[in-house]
CSV table of C-alpha atoms and ligand atoms in Angstrom, one decimal:
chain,number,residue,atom,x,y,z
A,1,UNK,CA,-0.7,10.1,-24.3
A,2,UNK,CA,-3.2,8.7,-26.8
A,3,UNK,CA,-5.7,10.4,-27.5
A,4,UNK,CA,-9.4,9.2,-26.2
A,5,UNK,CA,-11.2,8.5,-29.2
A,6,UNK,CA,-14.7,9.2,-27.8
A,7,UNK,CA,-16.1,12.8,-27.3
A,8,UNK,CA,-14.4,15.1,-25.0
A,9,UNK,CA,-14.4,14.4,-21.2
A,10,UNK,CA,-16.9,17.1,-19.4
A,11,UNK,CA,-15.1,18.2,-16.8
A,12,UNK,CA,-17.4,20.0,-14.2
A,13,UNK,CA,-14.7,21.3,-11.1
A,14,UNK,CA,-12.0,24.3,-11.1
A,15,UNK,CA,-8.9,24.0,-13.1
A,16,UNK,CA,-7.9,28.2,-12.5
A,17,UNK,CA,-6.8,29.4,-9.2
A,18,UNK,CA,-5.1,32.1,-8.2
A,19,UNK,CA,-2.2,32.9,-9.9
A,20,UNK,CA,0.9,31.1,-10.0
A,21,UNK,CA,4.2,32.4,-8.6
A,22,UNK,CA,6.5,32.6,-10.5
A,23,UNK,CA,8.4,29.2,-9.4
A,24,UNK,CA,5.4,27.6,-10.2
A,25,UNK,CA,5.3,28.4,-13.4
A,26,UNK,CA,8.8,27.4,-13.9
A,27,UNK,CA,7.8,24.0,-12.2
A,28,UNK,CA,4.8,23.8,-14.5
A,29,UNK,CA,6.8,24.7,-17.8
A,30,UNK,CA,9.9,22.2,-17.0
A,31,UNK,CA,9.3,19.5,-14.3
A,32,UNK,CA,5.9,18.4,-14.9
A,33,UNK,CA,6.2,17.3,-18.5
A,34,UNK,CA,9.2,15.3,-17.0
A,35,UNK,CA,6.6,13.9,-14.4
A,36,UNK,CA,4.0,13.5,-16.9
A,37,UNK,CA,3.0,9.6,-17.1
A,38,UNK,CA,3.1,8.1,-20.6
A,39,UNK,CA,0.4,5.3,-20.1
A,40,UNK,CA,2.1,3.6,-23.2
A,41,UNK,CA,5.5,3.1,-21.1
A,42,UNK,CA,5.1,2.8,-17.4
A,43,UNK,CA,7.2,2.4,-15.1
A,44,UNK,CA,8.0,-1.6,-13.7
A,45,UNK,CA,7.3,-2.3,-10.3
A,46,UNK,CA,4.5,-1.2,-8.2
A,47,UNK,CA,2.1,1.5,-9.1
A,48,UNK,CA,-0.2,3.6,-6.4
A,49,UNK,CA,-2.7,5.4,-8.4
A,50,UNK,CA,-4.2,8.7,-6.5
A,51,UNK,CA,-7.3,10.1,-8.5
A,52,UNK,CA,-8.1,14.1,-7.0
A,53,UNK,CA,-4.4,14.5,-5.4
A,54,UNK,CA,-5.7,18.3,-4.5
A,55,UNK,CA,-2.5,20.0,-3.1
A,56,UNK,CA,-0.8,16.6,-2.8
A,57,UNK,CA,-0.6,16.5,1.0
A,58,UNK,CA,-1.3,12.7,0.8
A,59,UNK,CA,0.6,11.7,-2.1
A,60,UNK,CA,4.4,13.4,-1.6
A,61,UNK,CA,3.7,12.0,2.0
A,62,UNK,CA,2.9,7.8,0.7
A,63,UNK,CA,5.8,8.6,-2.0
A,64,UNK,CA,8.6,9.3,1.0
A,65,UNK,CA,7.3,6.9,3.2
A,66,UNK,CA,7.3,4.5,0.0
A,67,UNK,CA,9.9,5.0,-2.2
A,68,UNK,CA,9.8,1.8,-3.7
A,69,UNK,CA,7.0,2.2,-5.4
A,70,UNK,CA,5.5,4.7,-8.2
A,71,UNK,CA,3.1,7.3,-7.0
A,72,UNK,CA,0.6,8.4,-9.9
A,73,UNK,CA,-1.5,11.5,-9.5
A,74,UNK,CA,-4.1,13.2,-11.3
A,75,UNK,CA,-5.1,16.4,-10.5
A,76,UNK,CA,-7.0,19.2,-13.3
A,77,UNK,CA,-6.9,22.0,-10.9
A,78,UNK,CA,-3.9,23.8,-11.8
A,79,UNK,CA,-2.8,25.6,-8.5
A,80,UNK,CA,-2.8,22.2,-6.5
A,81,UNK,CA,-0.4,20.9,-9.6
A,82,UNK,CA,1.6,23.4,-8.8
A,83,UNK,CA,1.5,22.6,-4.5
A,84,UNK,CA,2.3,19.4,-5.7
A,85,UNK,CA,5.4,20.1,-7.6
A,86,UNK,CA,6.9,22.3,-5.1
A,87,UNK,CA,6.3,19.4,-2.1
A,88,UNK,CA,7.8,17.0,-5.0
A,89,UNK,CA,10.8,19.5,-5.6
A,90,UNK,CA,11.5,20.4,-2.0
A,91,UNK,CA,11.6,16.9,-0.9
A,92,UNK,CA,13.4,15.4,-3.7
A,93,UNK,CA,11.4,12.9,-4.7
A,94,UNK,CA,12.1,10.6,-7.4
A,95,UNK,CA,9.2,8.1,-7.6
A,96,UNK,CA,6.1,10.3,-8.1
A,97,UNK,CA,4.2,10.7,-11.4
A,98,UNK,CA,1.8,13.8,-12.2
A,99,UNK,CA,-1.1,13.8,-14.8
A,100,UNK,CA,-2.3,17.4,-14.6
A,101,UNK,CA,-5.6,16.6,-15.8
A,102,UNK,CA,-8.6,14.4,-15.8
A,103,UNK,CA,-8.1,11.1,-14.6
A,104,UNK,CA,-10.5,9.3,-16.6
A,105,UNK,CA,-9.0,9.9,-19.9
A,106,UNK,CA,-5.5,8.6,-18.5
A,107,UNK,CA,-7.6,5.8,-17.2
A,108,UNK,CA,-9.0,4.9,-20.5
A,109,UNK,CA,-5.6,4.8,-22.0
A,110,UNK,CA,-3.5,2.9,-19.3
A,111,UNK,CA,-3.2,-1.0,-19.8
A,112,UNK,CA,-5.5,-3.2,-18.1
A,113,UNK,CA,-4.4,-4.6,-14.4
A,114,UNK,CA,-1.6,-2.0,-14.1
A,115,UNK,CA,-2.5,-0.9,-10.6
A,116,UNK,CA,-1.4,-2.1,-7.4
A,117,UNK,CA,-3.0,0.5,-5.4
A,118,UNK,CA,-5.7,3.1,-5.5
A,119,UNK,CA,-6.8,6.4,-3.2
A,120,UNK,CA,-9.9,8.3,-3.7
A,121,UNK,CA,-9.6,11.2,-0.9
A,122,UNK,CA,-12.4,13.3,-0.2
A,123,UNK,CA,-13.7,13.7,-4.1
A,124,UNK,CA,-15.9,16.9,-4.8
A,125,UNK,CA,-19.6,15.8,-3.1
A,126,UNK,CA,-21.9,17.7,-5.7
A,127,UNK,CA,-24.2,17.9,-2.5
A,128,UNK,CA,-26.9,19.2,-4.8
A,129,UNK,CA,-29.4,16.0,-5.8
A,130,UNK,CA,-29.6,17.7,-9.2
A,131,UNK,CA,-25.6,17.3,-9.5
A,132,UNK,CA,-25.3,14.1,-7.8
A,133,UNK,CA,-24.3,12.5,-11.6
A,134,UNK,CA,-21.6,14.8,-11.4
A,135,UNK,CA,-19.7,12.5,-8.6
A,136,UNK,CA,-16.7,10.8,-9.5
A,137,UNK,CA,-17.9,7.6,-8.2
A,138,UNK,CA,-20.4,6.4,-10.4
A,139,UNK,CA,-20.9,3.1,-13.1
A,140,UNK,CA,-18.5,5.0,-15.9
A,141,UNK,CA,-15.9,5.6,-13.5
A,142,UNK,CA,-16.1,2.3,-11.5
A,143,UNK,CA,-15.7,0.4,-15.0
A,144,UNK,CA,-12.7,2.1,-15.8
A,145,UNK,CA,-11.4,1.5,-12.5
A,146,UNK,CA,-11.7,-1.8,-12.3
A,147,UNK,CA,-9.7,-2.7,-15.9
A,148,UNK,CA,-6.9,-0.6,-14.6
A,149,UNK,CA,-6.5,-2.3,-10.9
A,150,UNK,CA,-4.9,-5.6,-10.1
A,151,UNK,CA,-7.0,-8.2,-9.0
A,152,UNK,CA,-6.6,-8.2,-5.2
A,153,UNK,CA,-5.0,-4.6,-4.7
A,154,UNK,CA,-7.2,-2.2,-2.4
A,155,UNK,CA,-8.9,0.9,-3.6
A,156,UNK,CA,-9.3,3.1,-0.8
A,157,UNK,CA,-12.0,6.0,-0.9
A,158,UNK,CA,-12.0,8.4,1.9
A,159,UNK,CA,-15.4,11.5,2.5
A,160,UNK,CA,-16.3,13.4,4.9
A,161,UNK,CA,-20.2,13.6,3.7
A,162,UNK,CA,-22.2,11.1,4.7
A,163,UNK,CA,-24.4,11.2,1.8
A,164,UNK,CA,-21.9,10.8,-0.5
A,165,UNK,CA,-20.8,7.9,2.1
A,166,UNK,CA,-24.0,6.6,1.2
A,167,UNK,CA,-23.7,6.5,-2.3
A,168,UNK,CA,-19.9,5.2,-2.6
A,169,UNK,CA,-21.1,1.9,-0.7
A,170,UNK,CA,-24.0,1.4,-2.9
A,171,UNK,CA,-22.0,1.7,-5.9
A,172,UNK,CA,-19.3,0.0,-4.9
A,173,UNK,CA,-21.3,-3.0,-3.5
A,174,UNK,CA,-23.5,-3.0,-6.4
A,175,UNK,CA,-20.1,-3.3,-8.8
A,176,UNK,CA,-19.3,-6.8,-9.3
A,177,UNK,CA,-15.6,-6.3,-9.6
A,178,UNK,CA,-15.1,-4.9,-6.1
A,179,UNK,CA,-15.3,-6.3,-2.6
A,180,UNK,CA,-15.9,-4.4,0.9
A,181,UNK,CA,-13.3,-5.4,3.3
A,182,UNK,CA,-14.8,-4.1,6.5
A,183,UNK,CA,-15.6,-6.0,9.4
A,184,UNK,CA,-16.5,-3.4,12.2
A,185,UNK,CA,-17.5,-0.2,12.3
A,186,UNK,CA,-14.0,0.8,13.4
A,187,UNK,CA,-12.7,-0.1,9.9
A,188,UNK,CA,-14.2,3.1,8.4
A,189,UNK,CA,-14.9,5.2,11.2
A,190,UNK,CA,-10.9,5.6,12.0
A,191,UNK,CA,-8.0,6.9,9.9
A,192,UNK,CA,-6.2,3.9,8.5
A,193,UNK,CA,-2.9,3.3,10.1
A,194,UNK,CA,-1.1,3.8,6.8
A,195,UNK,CA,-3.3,7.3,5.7
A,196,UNK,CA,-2.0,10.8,5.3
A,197,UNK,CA,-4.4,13.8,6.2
A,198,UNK,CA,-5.1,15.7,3.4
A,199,UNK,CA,-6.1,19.8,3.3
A,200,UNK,CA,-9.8,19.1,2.7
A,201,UNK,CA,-9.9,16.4,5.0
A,202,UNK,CA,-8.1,18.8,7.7
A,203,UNK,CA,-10.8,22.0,7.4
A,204,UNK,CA,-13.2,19.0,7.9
A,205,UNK,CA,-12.0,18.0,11.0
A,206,UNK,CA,-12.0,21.4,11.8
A,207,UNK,CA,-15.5,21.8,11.2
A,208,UNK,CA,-16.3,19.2,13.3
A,209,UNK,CA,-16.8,16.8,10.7
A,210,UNK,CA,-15.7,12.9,11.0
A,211,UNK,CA,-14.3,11.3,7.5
A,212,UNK,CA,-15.2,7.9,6.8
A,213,UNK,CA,-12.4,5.9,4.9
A,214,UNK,CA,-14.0,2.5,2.9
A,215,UNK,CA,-11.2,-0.2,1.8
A,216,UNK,CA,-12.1,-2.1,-1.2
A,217,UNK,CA,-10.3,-5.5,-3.1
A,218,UNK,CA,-10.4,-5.7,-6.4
A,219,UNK,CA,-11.6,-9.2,-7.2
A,220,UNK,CA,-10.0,-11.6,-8.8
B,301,LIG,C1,-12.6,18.1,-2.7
B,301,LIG,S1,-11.1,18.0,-3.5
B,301,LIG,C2,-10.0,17.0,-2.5
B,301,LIG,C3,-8.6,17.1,-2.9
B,301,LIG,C4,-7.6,16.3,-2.0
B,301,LIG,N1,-7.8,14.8,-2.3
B,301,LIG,C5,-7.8,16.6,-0.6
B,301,LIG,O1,-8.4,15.7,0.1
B,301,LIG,O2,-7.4,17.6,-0.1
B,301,LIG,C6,-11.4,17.0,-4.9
B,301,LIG,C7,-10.4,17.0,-6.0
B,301,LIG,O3,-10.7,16.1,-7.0
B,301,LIG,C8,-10.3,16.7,-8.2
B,301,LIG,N2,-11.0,16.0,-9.3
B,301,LIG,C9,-12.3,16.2,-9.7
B,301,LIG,N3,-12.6,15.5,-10.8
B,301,LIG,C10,-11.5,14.9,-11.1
B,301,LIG,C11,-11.1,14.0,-12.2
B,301,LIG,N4,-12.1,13.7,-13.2
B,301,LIG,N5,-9.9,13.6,-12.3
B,301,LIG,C12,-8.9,13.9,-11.4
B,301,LIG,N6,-9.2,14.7,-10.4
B,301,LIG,C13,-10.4,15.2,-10.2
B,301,LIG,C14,-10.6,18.1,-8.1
B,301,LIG,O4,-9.9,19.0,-9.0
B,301,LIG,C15,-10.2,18.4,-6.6
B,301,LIG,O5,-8.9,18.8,-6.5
């Protein structure tokens, strides 16, 4: 990948787990430099982007039910990598992509309008008012976004914490490049039709907790 040529990302979440089996490891060492995307020569057709994949739940599940299309993950936290790879393995999928790392320098490097599709599921809250610049959604981020996606693709971005709910609309709205789609209540308040539950979003429910999921359009 080329290099960013700012300073280094800082990169506030987990990247250690526990420790890998030892099929993981063997999935880390040989199939995931096979999956790793080179932003420089992508694949044609349709790309889904999925920023925070976690244990990749969502993602080996919209790659099956897809397989026409190119699933992209990115994922720094090594032990959901390796989730991911065994789903990917077991399954035998052939059309899913895995950046074990920060999204944003993949982001940076990826040519403009490449994306036909983005998810955002359940990213880290930083709860804390004094880490709230820590959230993924923010200006930066939403800048970087928006030269990456196709005009008129969606951007989906799914939380379960209603400040953080909060915030997402305000950013989005206040971003010129992106639009709301919502026209009741019912359009974030339910699960869209074409969603996967994730692990986080599953001990949510479990807590009681209802996610909200907001669709956004990339303008033209
Ligand atoms: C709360 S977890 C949710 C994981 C998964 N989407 C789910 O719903 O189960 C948020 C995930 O975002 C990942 N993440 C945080 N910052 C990221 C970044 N800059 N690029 C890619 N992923 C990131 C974290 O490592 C973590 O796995």
């Amino acid at each position: 990948m080329s290099a960013s040529k700012g300073p280094p990302f800082r990169f506030y979440g987990r990247r250690q787990g526990k420790k890998q089996s030892r099929r993981q490891n063997d999935l880390l060492a040989e199939l995931l430099p096979r999956l790793t995307p080179d932003p420089d020569h992508l694949p044609d057709g349709d790309i889904w982007l999925e920023i925070g994949c976690g244990g990749g739940e969502h993602i080996v599940s919209q790659a099956a039910a897809n397989p026409d299309v190119t699933l992209l993950g990115c994922e720094p936290f090594l032990e959901g990598v390796a989730k991911t790879l065994t789903e990917i393995e077991e399954r035998d999928l052939h059309n899913v992509l895995l950046h074990g790392d920060d999204a944003r320098p993949l982001l940076e490097a990826m040519p403009e309008a490449c994306i036909a599709r983005t998810f955002i599921l359940f990213p880290d809250p930083w709860p804390k008012t004094r880490h709230n610049k820590r959230r993924f959604i923010n200006p930066e981020n939403l800048d970087r976004l928006a030269r990456v996606i196709r005009p008129g693709a969606g951007l989906r971005i799914g939380t379960d914490h209603m400040d953080y709910a909060r915030w997402i609309l305000r950013h989005l709205l206040d971003h010129p490049a992106f639009e709301w789609t919502a026209e009741r209540a019912d359009d974030w308040r339910q699960s869209p039709a074409d969603h996967f539950e994730t692990r986080y979003e599953r001990k949510a429910r479990d807590k009681g907790d209802r996610p909200v999921f907001f669709e956004f359009v990339r303008r033209a």
